[in-house]
Tab-separated table of C-alpha atoms in Angstrom:
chain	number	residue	atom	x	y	z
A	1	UNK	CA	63.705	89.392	124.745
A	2	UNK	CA	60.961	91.627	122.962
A	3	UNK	CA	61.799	93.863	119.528
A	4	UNK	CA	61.292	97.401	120.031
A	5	UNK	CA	57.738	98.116	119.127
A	6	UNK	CA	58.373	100.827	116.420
A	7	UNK	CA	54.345	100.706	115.557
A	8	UNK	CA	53.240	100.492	118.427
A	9	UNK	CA	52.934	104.138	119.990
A	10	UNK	CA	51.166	105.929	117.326
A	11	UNK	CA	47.863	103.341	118.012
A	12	UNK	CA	47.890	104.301	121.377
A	13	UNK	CA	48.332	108.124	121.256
A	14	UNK	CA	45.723	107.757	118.582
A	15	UNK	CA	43.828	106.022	121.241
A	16	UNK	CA	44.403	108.602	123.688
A	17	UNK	CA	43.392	111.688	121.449
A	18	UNK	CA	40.239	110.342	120.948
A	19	UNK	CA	39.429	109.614	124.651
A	20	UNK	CA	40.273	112.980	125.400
A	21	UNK	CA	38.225	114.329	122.002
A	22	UNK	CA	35.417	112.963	123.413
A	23	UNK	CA	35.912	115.183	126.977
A	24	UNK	CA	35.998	117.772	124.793
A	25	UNK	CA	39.895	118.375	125.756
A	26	UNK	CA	41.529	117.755	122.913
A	27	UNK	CA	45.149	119.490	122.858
A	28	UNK	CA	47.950	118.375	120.125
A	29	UNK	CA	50.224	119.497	122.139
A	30	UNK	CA	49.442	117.848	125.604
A	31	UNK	CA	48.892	114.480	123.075
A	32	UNK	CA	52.307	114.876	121.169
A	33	UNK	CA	53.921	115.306	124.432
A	34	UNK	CA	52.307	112.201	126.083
A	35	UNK	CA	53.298	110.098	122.637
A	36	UNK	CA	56.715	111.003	123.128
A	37	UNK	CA	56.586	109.850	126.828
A	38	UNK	CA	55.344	106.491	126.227
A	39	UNK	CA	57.802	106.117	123.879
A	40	UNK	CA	60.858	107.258	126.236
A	41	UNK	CA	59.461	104.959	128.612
A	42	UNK	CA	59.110	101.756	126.382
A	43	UNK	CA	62.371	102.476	125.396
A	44	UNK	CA	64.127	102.368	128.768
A	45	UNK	CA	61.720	99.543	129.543
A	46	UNK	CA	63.226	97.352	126.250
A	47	UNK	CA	66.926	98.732	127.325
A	48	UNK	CA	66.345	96.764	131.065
A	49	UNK	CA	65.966	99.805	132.623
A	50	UNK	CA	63.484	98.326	135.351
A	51	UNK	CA	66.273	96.421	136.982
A	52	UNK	CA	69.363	98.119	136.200
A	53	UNK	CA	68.289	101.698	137.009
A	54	UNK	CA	64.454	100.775	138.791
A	55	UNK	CA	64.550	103.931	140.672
A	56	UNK	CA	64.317	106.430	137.882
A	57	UNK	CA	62.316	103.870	135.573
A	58	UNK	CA	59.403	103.549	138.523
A	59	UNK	CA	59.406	107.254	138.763
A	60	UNK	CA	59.037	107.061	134.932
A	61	UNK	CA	56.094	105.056	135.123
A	62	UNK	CA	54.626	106.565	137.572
A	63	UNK	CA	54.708	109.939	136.572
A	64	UNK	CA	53.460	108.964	133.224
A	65	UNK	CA	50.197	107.329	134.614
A	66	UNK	CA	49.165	109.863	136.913
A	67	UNK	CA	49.933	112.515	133.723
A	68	UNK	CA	47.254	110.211	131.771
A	69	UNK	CA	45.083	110.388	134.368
A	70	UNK	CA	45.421	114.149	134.519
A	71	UNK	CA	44.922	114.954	131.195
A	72	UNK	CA	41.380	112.378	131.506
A	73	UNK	CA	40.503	114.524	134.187
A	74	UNK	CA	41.035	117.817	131.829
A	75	UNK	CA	43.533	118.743	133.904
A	76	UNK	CA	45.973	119.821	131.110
A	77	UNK	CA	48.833	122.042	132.960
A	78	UNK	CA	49.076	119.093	135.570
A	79	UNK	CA	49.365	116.638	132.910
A	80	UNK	CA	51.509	118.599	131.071
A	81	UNK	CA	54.009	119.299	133.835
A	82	UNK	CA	54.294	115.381	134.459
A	83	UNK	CA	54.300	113.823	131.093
A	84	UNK	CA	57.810	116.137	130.451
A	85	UNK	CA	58.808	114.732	133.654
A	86	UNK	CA	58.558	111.478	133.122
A	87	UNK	CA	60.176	111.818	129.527
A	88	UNK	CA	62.898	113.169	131.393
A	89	UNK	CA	63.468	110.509	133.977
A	90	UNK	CA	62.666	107.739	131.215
A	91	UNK	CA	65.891	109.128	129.253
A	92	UNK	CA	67.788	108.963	132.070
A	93	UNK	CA	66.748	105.916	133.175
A	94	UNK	CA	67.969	104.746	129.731
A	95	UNK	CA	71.426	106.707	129.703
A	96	UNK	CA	72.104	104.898	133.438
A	97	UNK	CA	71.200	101.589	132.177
A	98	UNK	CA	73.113	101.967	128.958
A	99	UNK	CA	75.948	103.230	130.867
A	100	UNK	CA	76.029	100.007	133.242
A	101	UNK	CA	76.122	97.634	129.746
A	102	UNK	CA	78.845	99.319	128.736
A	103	UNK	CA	80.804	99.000	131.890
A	104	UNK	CA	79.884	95.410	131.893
A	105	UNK	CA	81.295	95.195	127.802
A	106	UNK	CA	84.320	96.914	128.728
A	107	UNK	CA	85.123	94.728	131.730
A	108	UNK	CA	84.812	91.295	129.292
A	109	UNK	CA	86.797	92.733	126.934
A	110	UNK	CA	89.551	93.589	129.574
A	111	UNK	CA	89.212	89.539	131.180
A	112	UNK	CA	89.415	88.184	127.430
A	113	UNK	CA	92.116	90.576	126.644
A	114	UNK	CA	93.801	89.395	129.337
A	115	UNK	CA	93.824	85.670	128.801
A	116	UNK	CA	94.658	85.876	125.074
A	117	UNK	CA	97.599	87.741	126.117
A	118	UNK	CA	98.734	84.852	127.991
A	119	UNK	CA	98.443	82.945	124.464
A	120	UNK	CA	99.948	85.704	122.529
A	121	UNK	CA	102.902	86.538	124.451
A	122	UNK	CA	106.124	84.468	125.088
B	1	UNK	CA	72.312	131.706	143.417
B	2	UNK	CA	70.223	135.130	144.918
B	3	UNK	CA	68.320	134.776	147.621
B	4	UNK	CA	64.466	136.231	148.123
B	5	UNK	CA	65.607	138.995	150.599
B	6	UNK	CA	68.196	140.137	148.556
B	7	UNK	CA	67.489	140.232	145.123
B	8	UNK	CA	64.795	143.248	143.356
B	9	UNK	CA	62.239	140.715	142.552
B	10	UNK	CA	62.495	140.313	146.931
B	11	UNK	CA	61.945	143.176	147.160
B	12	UNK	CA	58.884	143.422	144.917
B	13	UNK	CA	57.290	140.191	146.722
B	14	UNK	CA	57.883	141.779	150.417
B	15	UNK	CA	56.532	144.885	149.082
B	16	UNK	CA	53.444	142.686	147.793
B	17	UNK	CA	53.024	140.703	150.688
B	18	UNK	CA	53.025	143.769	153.241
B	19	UNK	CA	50.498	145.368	150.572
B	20	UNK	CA	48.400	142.291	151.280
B	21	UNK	CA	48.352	141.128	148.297
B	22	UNK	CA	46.989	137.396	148.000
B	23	UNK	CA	48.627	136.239	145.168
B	24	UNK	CA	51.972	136.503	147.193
B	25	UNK	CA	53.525	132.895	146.995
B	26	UNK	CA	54.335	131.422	150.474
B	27	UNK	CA	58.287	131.570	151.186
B	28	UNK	CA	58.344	128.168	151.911
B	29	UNK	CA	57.485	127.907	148.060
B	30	UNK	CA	60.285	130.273	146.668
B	31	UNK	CA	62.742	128.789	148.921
B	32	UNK	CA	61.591	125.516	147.368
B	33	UNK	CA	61.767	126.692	144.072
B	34	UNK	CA	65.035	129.112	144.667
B	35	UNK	CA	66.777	125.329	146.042
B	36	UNK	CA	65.610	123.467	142.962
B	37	UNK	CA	67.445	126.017	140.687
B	38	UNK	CA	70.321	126.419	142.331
B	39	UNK	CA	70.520	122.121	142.237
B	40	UNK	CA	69.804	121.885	138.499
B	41	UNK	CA	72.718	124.721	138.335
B	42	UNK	CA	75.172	122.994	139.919
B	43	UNK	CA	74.397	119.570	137.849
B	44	UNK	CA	74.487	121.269	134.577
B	45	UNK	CA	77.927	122.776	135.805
B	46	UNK	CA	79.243	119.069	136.450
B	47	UNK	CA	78.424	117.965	133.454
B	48	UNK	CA	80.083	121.200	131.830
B	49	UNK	CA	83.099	119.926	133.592
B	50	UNK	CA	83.147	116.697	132.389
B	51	UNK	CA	85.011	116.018	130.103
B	52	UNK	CA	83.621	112.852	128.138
B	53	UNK	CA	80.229	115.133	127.706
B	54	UNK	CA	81.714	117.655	124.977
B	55	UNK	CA	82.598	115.062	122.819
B	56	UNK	CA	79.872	112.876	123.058
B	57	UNK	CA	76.954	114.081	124.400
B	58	UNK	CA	76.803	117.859	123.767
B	59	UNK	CA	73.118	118.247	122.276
B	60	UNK	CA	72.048	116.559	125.656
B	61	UNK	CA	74.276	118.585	127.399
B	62	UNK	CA	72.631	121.805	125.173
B	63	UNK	CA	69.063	120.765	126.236
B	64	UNK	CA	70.029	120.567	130.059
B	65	UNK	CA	71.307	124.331	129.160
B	66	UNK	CA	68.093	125.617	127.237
B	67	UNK	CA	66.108	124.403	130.541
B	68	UNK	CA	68.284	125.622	132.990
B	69	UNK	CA	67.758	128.740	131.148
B	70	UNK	CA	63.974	128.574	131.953
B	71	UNK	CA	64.013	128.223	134.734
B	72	UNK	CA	66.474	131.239	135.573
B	73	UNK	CA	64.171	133.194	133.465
B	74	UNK	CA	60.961	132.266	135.453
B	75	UNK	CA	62.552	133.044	138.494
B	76	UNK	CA	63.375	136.274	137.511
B	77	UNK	CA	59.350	136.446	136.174
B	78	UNK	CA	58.681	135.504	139.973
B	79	UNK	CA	55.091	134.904	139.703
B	80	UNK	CA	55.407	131.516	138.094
B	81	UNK	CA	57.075	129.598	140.818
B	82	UNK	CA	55.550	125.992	139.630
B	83	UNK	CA	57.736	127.026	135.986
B	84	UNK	CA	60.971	127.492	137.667
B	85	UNK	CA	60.495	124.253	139.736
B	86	UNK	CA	59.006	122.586	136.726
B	87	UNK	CA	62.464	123.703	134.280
B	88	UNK	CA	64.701	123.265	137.395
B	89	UNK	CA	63.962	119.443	137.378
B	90	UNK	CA	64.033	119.034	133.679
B	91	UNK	CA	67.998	120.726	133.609
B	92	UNK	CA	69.014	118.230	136.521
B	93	UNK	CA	67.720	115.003	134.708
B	94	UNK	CA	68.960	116.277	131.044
B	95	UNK	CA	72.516	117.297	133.169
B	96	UNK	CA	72.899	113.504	134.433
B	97	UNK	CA	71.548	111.843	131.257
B	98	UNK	CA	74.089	113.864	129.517
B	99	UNK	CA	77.052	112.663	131.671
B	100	UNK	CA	75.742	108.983	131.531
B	101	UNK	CA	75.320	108.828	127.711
B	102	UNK	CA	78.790	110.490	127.352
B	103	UNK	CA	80.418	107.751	130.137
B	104	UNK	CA	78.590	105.212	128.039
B	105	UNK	CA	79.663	106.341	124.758
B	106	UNK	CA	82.812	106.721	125.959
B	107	UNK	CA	83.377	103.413	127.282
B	108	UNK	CA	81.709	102.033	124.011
B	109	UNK	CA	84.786	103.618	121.710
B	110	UNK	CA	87.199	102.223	124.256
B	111	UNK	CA	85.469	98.784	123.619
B	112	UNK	CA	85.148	99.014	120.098
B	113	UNK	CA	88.955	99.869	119.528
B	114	UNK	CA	89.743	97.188	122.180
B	115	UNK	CA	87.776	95.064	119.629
B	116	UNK	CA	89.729	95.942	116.388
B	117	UNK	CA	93.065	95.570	118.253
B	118	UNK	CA	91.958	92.080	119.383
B	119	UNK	CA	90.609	90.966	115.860
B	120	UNK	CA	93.724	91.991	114.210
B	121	UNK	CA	95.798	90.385	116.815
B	122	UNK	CA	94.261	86.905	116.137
B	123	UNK	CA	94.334	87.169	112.430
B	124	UNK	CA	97.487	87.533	112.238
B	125	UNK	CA	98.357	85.253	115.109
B	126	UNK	CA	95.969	82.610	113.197
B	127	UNK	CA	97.948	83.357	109.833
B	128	UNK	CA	101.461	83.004	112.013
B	129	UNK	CA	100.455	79.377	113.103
B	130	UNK	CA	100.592	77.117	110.345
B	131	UNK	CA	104.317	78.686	109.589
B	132	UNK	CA	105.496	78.037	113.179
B	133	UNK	CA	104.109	74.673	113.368
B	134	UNK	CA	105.961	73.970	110.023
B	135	UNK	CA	109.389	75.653	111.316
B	136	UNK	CA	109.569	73.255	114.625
B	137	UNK	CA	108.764	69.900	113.754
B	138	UNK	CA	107.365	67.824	116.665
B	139	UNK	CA	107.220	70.642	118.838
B	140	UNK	CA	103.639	72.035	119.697
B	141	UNK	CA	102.807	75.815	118.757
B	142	UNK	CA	102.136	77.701	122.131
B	143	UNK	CA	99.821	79.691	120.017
B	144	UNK	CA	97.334	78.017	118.261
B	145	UNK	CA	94.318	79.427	117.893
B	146	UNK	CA	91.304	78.192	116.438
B	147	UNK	CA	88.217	80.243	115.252
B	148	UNK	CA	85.727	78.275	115.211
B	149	UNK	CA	81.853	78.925	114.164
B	150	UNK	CA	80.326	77.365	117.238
B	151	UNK	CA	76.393	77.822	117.571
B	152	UNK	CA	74.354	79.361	114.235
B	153	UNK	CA	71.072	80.269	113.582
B	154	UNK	CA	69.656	81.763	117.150
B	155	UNK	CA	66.103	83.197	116.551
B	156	UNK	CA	65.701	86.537	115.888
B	157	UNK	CA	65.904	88.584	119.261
B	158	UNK	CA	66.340	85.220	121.234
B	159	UNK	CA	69.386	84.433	123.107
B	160	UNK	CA	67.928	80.868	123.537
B	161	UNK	CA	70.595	77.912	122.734
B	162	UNK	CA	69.077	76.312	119.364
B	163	UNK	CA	69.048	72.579	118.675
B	164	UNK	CA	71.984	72.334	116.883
B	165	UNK	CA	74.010	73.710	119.828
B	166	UNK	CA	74.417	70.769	121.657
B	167	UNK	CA	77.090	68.586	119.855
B	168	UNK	CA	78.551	71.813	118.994
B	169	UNK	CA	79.367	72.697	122.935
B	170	UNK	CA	80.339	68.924	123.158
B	171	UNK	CA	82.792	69.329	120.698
B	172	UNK	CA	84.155	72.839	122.805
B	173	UNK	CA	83.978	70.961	126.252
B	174	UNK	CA	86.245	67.712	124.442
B	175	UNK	CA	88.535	70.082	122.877
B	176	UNK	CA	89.042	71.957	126.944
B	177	UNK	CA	89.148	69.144	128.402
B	178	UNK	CA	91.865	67.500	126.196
B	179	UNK	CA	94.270	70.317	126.343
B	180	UNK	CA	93.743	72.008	130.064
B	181	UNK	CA	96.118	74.809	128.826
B	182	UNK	CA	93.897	76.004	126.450
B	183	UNK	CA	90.886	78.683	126.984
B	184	UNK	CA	88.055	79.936	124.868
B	185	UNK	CA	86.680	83.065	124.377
B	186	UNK	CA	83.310	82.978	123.003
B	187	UNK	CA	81.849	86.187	120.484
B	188	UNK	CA	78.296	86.767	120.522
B	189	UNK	CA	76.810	88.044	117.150
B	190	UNK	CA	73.362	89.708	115.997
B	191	UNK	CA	72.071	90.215	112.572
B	192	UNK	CA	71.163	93.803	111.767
B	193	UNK	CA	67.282	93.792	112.888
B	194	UNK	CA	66.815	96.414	115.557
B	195	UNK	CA	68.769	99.154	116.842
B	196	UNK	CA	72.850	98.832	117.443
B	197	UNK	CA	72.762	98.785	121.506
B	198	UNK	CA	69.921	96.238	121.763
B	199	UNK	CA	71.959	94.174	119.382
B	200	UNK	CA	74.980	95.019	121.538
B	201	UNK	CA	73.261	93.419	124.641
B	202	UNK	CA	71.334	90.788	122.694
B	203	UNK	CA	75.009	89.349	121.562
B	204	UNK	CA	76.464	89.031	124.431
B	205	UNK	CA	73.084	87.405	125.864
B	206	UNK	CA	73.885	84.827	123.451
B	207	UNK	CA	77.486	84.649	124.096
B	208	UNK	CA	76.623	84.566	128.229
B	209	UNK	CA	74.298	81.546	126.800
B	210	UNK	CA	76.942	78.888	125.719
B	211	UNK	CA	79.250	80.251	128.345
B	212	UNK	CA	76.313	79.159	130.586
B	213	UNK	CA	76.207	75.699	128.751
B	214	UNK	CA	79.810	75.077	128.986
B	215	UNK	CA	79.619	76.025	132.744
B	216	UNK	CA	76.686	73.577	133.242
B	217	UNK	CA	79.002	70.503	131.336
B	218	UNK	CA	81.935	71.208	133.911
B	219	UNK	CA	84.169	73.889	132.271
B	220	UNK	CA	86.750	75.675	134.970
B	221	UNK	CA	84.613	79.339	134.504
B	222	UNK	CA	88.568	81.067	134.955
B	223	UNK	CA	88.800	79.520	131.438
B	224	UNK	CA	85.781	81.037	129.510
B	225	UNK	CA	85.185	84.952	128.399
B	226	UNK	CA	82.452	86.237	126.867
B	227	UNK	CA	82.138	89.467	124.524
B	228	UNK	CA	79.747	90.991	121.842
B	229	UNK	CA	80.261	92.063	118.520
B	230	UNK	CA	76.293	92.986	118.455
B	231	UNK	CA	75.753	93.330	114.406
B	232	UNK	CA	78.916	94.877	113.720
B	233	UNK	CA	81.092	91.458	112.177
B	234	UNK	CA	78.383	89.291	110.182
B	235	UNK	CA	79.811	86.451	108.181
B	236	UNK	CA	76.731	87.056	105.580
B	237	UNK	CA	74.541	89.251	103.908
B	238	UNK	CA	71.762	90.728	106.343
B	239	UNK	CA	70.215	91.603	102.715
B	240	UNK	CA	68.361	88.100	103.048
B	241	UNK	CA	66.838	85.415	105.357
B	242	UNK	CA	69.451	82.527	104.981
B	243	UNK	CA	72.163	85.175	105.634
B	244	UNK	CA	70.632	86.674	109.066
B	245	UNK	CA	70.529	83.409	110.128
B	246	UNK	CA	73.955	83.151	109.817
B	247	UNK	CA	74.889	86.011	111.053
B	248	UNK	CA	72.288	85.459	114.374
B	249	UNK	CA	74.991	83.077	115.753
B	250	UNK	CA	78.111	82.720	118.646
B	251	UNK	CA	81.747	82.258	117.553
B	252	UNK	CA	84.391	80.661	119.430
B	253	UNK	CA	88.076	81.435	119.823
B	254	UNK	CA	90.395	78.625	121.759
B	255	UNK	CA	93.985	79.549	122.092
B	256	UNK	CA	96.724	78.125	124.233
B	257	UNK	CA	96.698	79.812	127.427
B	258	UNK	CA	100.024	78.735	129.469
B	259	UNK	CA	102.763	80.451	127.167
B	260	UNK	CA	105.258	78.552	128.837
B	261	UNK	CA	104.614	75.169	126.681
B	262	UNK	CA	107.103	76.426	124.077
B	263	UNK	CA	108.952	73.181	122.843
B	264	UNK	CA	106.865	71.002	125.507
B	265	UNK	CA	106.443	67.169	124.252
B	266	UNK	CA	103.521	67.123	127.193
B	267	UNK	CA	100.663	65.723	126.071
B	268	UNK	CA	97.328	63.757	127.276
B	269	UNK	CA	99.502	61.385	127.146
B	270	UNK	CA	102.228	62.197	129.811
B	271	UNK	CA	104.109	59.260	130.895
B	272	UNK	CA	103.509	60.990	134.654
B	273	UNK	CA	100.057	60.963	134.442
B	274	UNK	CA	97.944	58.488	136.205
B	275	UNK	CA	95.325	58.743	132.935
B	276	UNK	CA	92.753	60.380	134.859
B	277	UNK	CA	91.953	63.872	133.762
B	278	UNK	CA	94.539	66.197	135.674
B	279	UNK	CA	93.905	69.680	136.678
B	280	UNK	CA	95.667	72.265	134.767
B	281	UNK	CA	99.589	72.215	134.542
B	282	UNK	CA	101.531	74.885	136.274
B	283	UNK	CA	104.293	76.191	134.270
B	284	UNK	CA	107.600	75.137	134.790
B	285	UNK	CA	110.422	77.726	134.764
């Protein structure tokens, strides 16, 4: 299992900004907000949220593609609209898969609870 | 939720559309839109209404609000349909992260208490042995435990068995095997590189690792548990190399589990045994 790549979004948003510099479409804002949506969705990705939550983490992906491919074609609002989207179903994506670990933890502790009782109690 | 015919904003489109106005939106488009907001409002409500959400997620459970809000204030705006839609889905996802974050959350206290309850249990069940086994001479304690460092020095993020596992899970699988009373209940443990939850899961990978292993070399699986500690019990420093790799390791508990061997002279070496292996004892009453 991969660490999180903490340096890895800033390169490409970098990236980004300057293939959309040189379409003359440049917009902070439309770049910060597709930043933040890579990272949402590398973050579910690294949390396993492909198989434990794949609808939401496809729409994710999805949605986050066609909002890069928007904003190449200067189509801003469009890209805009998808990229928040996408961070949105990326996060939940992420709470659902988070939430099925912890049911898993919680039902270990309750099986190995339950057989070191049997040691502990007369 | 108001519908087109009957709110003033209606009554302002129908008064557009019979002006002929172009930039009228379709109704098909404000029912869409009027449907979508009146979802996202009933998911933010649930989430209201749950009760795990005010105590542990309530700035997600804030942000579903602020976009809810949005939306019911582009509706009202009426000419920006594609907002309201746009705000309307944003509240529904932020209302059901919220409520998964706080179930998780939730069920991550319960876990963690769970965890401290356990701990102190076998510490002082572990400090209560020695004393027992000195009180009643020739009897067996029905509780021994032993804690046992089992496999050290994983690599970081890897949940892969290293090297030096293997005569460690031989000595586990003797030590079952031997005594078919006893179980084990194996802790998986992280250093403190990366963030809590992925150290969460990356334990108990490990943990599910040797359980794996002791599966593979013929261990009854009714005998084994697994939990994770993630980095939250290291045995070392995480200040330096040597002490991450300590801490990157799997710990094993094996206690007596048939409390009913209280005073038992049964051994390996029962007289009724035909000295093959024998399946584990029932108690007797």
């Amino acid at each position: 299992m991969m660490l999180p790549h903490r340096f890895h979004q800033p390169a490409r948003a970098l990236a980004a900004c300057a293939l959309l510099a040189l379409s003359g479409c440049a917009s902070k804002e439309l770049n910060r907000q597709l930043a933040n949506t890579r990272i949402a969705v590398d973050q579910a990705h690294i949390a396993g949220a492909a198989e434990v939550a794949p609808a939401e983490f496809q729409a994710a992906s999805d949605k986050l593609q066609r909002a890069e491919t928007a904003a190449n074609d200067r189509k801003k609002k469009d890209a805009m609209r998808l990229a928040e989207q996408a961070q949105a179903d990326a996060n939940l994506a992420r709470a659902r898969t988070d939430s099925a670990q912890a049911r898993v933890a919680a039902a270990e502790m309750a099986k190995s609870n339950s057989i070191l009782s049997g040691a502990y109690n007369r | 939720m108001k519908h087109m015919i009957h709110s003033t904003t209606g009554v302002l489109l129908a008064g557009l559309i019979a002006t002929g106005c172009s930039t009228a939106p379709p109704a098909d488009k404000v029912a869409a839109a009027d449907a979508a907001l009146g979802t996202a409002a009933q998911a933010v409500n649930q989430a209201s209404g749950n009760p795990h959400v005010a105590k542990y997620a309530s700035s997600e459970l804030e942000a579903a609000n602020t976009s809810l809000e949005k939306a019911k204030e582009a509706w009202e705006r009426k000419e920006d349909l594609p907002d309201t839609t746009q705000f309307a889905y944003i509240a529904k996802q932020r209302a059901a992260t919220a409520e998964e974050l706080a179930n998780a959350r939730a069920a991550e206290e319960a876990v963690t208490l769970a965890a401290l309850e356990r701990d102190r249990a076998v510490q002082v069940a572990a400090a209560q042995a020695p004393a027992r086994r000195a009180a009643e001479p020739g009897a067996r304690s029905p509780r021994a435990l032993q804690v046992t460092q089992a496999v050290a020095g994983f690599a970081v993020g890897s949940a892969k068995l290293p090297a030096s596992a293997s005569p460690m899970l031989d000595g586990m699988v003797s030590n079952l095997k031997e005594h078919p009373d006893r179980v084990i209940v194996i802790a998986g443990h992280a250093d403190n590189t990366g963030d809590t939850r992925y150290n969460d899961v990356l334990a108990m990978q490990r943990a599910e690792a040797v359980r794996s292993a002791l599966l593979k070399r013929g261990v009854d699986p009714a005998r084994v548990a697994i939990r994770s500690f993630g980095e939250a019990s290291p045995v070392a420093s995480n200040d330096n190399v040597a002490g991450r790799q300590e801490n990157r390791r799997v710990d094993a508990i094996i206690a007596e589990g048939d409390p009913q061997m209280v005073g038992s002279t049964q051994g390996k070496t029962s007289t009724t045994g035909s000295g093959k292996d024998e399946p584990k004892k029932k108690p007797k009453k």
